[in-house]
mmCIF file of C-alpha atoms in Angstrom:
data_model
loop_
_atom_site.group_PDB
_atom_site.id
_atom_site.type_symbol
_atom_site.label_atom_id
_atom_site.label_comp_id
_atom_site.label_asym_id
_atom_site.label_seq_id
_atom_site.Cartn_x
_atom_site.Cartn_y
_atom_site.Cartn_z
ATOM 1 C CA UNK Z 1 -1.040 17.640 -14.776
ATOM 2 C CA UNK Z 2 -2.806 14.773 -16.167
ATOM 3 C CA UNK Z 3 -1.552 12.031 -13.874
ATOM 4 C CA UNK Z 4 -2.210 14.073 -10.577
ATOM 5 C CA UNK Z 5 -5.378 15.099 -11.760
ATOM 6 C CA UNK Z 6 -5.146 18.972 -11.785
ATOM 7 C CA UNK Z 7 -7.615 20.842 -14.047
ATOM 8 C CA UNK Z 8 -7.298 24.308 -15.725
ATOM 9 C CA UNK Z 9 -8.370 26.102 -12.383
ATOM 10 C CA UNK Z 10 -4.852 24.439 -10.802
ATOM 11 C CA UNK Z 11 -2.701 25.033 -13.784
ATOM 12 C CA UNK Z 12 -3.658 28.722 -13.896
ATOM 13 C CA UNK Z 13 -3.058 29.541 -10.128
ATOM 14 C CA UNK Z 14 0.254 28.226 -11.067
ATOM 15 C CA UNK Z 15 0.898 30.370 -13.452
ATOM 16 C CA UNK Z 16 -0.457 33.172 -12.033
ATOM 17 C CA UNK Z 17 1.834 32.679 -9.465
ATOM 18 C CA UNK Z 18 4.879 32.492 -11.617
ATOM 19 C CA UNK Z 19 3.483 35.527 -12.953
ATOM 20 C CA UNK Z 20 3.349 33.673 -16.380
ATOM 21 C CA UNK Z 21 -0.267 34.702 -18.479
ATOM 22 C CA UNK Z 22 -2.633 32.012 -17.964
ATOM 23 C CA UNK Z 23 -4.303 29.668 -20.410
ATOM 24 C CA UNK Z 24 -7.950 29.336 -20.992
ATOM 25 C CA UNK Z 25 -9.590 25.569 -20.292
ATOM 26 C CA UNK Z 26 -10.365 24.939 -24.492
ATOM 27 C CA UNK Z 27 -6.466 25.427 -25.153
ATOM 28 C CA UNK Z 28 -5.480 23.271 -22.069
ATOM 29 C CA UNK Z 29 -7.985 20.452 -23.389
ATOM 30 C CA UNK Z 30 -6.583 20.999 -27.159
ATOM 31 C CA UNK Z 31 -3.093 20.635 -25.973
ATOM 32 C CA UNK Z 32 -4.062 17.261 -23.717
ATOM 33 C CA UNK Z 33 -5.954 15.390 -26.775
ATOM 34 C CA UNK Z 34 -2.592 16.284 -28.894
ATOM 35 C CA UNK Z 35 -0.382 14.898 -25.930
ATOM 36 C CA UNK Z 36 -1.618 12.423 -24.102
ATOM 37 C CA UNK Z 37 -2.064 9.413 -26.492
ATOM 38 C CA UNK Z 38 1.580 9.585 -27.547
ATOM 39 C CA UNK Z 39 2.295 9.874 -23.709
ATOM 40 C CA UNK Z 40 0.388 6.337 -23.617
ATOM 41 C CA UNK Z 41 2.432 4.733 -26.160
ATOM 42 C CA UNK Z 42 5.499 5.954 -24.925
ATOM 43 C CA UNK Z 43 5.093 4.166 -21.162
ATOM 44 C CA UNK Z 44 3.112 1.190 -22.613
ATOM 45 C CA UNK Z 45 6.348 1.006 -25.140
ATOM 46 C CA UNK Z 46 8.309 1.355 -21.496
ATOM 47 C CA UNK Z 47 6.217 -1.301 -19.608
ATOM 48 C CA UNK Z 48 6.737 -3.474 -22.567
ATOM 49 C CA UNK Z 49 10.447 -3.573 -22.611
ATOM 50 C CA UNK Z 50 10.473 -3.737 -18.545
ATOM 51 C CA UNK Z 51 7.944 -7.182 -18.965
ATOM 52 C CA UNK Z 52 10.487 -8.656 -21.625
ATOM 53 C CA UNK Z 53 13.635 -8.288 -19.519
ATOM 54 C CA UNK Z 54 11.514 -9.379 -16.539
ATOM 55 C CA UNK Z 55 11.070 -12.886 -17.872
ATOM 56 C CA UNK Z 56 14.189 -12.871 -19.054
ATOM 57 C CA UNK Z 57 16.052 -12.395 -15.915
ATOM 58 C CA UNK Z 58 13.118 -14.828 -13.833
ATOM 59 C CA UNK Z 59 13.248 -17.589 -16.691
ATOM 60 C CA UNK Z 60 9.269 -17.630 -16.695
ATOM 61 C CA UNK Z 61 8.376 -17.599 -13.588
ATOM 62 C CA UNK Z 62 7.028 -14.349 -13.440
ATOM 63 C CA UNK Z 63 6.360 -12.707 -9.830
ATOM 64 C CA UNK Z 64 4.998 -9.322 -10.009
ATOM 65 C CA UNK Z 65 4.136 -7.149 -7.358
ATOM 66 C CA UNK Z 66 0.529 -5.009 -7.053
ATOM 67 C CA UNK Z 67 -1.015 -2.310 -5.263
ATOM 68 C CA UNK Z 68 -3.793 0.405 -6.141
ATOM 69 C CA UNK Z 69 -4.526 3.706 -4.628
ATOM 70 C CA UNK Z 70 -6.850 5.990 -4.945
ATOM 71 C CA UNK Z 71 -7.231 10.586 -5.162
ATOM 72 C CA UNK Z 72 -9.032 10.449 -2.144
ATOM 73 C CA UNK Z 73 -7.953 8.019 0.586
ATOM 74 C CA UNK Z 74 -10.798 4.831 1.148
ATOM 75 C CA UNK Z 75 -12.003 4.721 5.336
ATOM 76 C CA UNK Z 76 -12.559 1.147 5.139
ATOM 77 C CA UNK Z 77 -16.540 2.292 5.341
ATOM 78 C CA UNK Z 78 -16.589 4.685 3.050
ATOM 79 C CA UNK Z 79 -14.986 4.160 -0.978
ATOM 80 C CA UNK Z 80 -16.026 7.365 -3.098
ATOM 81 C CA UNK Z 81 -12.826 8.479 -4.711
ATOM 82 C CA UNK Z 82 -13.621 9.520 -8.603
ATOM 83 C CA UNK Z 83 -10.509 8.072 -9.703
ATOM 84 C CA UNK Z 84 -8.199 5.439 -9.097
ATOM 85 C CA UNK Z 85 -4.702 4.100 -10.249
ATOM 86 C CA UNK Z 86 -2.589 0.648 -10.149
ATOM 87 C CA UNK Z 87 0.766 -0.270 -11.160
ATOM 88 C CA UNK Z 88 2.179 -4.015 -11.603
ATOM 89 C CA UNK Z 89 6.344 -4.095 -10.463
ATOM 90 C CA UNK Z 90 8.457 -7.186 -11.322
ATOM 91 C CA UNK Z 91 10.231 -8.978 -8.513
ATOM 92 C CA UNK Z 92 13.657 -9.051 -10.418
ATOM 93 C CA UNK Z 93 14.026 -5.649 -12.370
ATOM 94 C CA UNK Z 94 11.964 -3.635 -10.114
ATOM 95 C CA UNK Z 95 10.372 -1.819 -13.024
ATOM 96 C CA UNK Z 96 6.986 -0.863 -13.781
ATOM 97 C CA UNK Z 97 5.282 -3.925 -16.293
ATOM 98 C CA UNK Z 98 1.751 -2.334 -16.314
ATOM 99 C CA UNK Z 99 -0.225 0.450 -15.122
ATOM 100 C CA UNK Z 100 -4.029 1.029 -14.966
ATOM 101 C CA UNK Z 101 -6.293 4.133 -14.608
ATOM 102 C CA UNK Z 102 -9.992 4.148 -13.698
ATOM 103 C CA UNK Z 103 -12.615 6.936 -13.333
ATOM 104 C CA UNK Z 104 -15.953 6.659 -11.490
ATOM 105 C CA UNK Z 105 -17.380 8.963 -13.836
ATOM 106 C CA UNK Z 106 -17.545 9.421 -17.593
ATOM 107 C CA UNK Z 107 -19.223 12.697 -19.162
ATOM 108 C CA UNK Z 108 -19.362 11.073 -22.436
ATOM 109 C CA UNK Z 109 -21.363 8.049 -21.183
ATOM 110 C CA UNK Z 110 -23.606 10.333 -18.580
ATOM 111 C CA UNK Z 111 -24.381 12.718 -21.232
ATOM 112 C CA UNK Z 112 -25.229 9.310 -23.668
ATOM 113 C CA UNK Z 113 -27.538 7.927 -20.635
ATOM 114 C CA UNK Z 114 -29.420 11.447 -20.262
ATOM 115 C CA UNK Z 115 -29.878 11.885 -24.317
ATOM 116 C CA UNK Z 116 -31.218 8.176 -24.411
ATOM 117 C CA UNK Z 117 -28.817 7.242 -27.390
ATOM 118 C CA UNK Z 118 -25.541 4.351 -27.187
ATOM 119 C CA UNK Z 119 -22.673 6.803 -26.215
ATOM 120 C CA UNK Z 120 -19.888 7.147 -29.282
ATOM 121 C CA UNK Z 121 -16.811 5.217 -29.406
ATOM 122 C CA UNK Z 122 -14.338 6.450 -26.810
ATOM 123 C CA UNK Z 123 -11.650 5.172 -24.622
ATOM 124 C CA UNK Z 124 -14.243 4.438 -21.210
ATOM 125 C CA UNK Z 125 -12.558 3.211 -17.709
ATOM 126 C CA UNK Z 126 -15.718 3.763 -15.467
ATOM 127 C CA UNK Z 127 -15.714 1.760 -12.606
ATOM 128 C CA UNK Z 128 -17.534 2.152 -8.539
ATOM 129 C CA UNK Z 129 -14.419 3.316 -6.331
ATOM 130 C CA UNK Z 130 -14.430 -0.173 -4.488
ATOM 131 C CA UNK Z 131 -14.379 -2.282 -7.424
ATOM 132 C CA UNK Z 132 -11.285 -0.364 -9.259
ATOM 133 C CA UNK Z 133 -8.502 -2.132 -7.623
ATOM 134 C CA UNK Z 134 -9.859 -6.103 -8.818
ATOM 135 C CA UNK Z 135 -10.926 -4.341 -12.199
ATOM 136 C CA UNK Z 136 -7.514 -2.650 -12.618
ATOM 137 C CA UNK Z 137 -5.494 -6.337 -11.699
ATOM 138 C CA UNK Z 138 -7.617 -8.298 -14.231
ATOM 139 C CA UNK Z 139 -7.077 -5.519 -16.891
ATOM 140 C CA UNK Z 140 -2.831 -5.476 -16.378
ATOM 141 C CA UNK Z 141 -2.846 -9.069 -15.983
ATOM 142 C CA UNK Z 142 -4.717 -9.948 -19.190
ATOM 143 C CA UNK Z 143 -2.628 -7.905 -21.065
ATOM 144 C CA UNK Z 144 0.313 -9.617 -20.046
ATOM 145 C CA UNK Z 145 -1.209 -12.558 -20.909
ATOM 146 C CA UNK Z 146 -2.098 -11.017 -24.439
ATOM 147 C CA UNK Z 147 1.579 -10.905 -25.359
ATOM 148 C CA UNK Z 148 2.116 -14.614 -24.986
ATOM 149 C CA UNK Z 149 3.216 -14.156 -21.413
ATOM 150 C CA UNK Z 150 2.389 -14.981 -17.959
ATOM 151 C CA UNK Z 151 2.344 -13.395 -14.230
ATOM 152 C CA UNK Z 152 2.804 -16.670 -11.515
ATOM 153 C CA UNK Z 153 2.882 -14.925 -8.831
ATOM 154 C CA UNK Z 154 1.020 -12.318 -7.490
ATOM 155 C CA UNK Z 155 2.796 -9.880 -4.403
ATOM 156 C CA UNK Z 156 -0.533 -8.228 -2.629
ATOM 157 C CA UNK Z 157 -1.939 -7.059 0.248
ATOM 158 C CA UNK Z 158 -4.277 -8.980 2.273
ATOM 159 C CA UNK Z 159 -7.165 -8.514 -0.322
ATOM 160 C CA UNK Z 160 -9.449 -11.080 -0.795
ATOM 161 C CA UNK Z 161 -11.958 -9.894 -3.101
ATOM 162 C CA UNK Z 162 -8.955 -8.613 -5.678
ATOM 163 C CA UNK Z 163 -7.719 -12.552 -5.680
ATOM 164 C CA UNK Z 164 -10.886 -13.810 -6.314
ATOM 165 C CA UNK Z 165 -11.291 -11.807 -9.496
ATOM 166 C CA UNK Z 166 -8.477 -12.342 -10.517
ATOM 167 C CA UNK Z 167 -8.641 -16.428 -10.096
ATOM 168 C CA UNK Z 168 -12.200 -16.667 -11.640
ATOM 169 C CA UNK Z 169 -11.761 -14.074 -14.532
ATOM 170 C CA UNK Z 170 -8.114 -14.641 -15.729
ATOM 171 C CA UNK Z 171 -6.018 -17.097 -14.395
ATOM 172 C CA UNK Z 172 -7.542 -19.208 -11.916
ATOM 173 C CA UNK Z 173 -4.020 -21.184 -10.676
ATOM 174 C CA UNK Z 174 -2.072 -17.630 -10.210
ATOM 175 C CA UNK Z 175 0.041 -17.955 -6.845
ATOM 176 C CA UNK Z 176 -0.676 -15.295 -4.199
ATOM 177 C CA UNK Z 177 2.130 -14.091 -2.079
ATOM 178 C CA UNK Z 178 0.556 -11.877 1.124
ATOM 179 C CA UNK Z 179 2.786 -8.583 1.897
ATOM 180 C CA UNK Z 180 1.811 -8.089 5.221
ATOM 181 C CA UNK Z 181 4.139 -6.102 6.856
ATOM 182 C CA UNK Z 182 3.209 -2.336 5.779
ATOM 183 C CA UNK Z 183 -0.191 -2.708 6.512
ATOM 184 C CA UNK Z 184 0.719 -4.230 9.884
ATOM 185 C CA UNK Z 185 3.083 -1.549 11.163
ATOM 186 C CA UNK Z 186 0.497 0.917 9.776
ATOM 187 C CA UNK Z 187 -2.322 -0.383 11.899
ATOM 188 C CA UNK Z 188 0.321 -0.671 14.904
ATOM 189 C CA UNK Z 189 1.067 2.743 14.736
ATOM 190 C CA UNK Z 190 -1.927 3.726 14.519
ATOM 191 C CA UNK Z 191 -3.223 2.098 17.693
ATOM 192 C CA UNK Z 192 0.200 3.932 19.791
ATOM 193 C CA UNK Z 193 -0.956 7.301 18.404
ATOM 194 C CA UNK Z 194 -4.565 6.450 19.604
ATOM 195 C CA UNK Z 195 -2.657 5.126 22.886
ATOM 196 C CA UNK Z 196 -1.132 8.274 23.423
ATOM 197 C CA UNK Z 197 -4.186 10.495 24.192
ATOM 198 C CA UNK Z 198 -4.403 8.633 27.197
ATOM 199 C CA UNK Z 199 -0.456 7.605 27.820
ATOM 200 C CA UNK Z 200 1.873 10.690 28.341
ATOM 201 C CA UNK Z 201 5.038 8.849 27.266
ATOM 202 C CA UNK Z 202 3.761 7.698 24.249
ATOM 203 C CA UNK Z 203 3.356 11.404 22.969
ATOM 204 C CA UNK Z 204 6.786 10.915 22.471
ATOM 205 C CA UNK Z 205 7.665 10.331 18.752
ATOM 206 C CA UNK Z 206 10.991 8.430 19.719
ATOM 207 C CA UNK Z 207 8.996 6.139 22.244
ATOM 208 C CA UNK Z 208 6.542 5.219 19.737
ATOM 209 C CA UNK Z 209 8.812 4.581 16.866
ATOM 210 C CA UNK Z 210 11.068 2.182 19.602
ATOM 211 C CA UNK Z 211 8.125 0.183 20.817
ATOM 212 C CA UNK Z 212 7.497 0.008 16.757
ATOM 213 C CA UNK Z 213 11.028 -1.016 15.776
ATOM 214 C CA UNK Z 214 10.296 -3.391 18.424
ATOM 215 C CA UNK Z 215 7.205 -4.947 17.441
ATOM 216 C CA UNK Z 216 8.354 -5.265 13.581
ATOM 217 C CA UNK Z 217 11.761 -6.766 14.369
ATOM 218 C CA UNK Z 218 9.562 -8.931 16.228
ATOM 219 C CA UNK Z 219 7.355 -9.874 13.407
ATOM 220 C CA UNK Z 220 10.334 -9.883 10.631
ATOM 221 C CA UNK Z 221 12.604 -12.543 12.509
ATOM 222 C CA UNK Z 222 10.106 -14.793 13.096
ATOM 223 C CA UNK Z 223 7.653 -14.397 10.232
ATOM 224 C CA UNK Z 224 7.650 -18.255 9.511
ATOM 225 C CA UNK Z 225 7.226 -19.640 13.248
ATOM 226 C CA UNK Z 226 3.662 -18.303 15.053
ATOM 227 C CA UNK Z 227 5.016 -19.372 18.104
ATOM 228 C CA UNK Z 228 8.040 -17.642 18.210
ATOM 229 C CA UNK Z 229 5.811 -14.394 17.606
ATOM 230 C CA UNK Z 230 3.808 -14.860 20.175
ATOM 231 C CA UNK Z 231 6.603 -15.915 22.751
ATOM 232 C CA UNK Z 232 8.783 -12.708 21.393
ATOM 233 C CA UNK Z 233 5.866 -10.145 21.276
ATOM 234 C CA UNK Z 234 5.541 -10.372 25.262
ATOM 235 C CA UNK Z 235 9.332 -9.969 25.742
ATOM 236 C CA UNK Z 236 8.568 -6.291 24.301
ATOM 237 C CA UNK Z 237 7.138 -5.376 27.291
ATOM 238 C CA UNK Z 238 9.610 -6.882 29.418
ATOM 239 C CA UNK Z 239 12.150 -5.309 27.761
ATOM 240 C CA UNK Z 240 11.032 -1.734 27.438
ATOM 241 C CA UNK Z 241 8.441 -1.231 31.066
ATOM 242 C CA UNK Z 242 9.739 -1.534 33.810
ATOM 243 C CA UNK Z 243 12.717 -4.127 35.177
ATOM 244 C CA UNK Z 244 14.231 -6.863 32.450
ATOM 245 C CA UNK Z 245 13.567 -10.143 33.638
ATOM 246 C CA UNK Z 246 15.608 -13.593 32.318
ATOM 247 C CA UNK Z 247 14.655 -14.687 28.985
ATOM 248 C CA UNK Z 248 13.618 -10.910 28.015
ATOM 249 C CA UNK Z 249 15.215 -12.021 24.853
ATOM 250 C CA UNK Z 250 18.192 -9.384 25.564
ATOM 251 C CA UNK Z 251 21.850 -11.249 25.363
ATOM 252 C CA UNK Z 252 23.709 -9.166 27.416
ATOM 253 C CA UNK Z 253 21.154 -7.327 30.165
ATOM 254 C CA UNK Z 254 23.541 -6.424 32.155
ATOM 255 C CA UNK Z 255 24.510 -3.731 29.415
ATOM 256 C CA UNK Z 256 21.648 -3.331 27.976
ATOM 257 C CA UNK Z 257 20.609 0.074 27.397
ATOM 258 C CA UNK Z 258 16.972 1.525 25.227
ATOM 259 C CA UNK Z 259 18.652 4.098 23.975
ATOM 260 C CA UNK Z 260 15.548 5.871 22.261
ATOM 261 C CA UNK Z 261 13.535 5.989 25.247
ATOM 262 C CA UNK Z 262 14.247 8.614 27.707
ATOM 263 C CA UNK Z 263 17.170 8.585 29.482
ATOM 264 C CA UNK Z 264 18.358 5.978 28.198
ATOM 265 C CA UNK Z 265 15.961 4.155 30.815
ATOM 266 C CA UNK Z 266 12.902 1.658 30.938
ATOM 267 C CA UNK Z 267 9.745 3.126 31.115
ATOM 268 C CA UNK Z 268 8.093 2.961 34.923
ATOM 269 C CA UNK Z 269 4.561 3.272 33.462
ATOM 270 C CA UNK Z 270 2.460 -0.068 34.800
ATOM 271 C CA UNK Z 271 -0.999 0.721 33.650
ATOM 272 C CA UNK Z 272 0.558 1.258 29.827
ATOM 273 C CA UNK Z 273 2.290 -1.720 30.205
ATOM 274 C CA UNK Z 274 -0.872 -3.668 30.677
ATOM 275 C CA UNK Z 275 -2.001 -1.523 27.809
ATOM 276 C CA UNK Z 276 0.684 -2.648 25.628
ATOM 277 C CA UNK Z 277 -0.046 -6.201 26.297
ATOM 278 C CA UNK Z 278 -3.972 -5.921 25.617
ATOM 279 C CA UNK Z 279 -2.733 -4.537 22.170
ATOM 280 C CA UNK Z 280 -0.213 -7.264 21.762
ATOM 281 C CA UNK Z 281 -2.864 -9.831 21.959
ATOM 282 C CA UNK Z 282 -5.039 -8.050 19.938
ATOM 283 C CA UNK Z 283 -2.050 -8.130 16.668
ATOM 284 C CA UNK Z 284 -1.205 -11.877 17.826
ATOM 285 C CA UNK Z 285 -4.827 -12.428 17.222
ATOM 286 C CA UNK Z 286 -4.811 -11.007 13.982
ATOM 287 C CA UNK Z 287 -1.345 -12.885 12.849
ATOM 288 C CA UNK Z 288 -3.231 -16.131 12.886
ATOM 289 C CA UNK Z 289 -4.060 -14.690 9.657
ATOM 290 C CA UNK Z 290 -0.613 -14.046 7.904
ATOM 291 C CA UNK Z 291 1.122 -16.412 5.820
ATOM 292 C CA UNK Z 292 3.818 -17.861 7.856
#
């Protein structure tokens, strides 16, 4: 309840509908101020032990993986999510070394600014909804740091602002290491699913996930040469629309066979191949920007 964020209105319609007598909001709030600080100890005890064995098994050269999220899901133009939550994953065990909430809002600290008195001392994680994700990597990282211990390399998306916090408030010669690939299929798939309001084949969920296989088997092989992405991204299209011409980068063509696309067949569509290339160019464009 208190890590999805449900409230005494969500608890009780699950009980009602277990047709268990509900609980009033005083008792539920009681029964989290009992709970939830030995809840804390008990994973900060957890992330502890996980950090220890992770140095152990990297012999000090820490890599750590992180990503935040947020309750309500960020536009790109629009941030205003009232909470938000981060977690830091070693490399080697693949367990949790740190964790981080933040709140936009804190009723202790409003009620303190409307009273015009210094709020009383309290456990306060207030932060705006764009800033919680470089807040919540300097907190986790200087606590590791704390202990006598270091993070080398940081695992990230493509975030520049959280790397610059990071750099001028903690450690400023922390390594990053770019994790590209989920937001780039993301963004891919999104642009077939915008395709397909105007492309009938690409309605199909097993055309779109081949041309996607495609493109990321693309991107994964050659992730260290830029020019063999751009000479392989092209060879989709020859491939998959319409005949297979030499150099298609198919070793046997006589036998090849797309066997998620219907009927086993090439697609005959010209105008979506000449789609498909205008949105080629448009991720080879933005793979100038990954770290090959």
């Amino acid at each position: 309840m208190i890590d999805a964020g449900l409230g005494e209105m969500h608890v009780n319609s699950l009980l009602s509908a277990m047709n268990i007598p509900t609980i009033p909001p005083k008792s539920i709030k009681c029964r989290e101020r009992e709970i939830v600080p030995h809840l804390a100890d008990m994973a900060e005890e957890t992330c502890r032990k996980s950090l220890e064995e992770e140095v152990r098994l990297s012999d000090g050269n820490l890599t750590a993986s992180f990503d935040g999220a947020w309750q309500k899901r960020g536009t790109g133009r629009a941030y205003n999510s009232l909470t938000g939550h981060a977690t830091l994953i070693g490399e080697s065990t693949k367990k949790c070394l740190g964790f981080s909430v933040m709140r936009k809002r804190c009723r202790i600290c409003t009620n303190a600014r409307k009273k015009g008195v210094p709020p009383r001392k309290h456990a306060c994680s207030c932060s705006s909804a764009k800033s919680m994700e470089p807040a919540m990597a300097c907190e986790m990282l200087q606590d590791i740091m704390n202990t006598g211990k270091q993070v080398n390399t940081l695992v990230m998306d493509n975030d520049s602002t959280t790397i610059a916090r990071v750099k001028a408030t903690v450690d400023p010669n922390i390594r990053k290491k770019c994790n590209y690939s989920n937001h780039t299929r993301k963004g891919f798939t999104g642009k077939l699913v915008d395709m397909s309001n105007t492309f009938k084949a690409l309605k199909n969920v097993k055309v779109r996930g081949h041309v996607e296989r495609c493109f990321m088997y693309c991107v994964k092989q050659n992730q260290h040469s830029l020019k063999k992405i751009c000479k392989r991204l092209f060879l989709i299209c020859m491939v998959n629309i319409t005949n297979v011409g030499h150099g298609a980068g198919v070793k046997n063509q006589a036998t090849y066979k797309p066997r998620n696309l219907p009927y086993g067949k090439p697609l005959t569509d010209q105008p979506l191949r000449v789609a498909l290339e205008d949105l080629l160019k448009y991720m080879l464009e933005k793979s100038r920007n990954w770290p090959l």
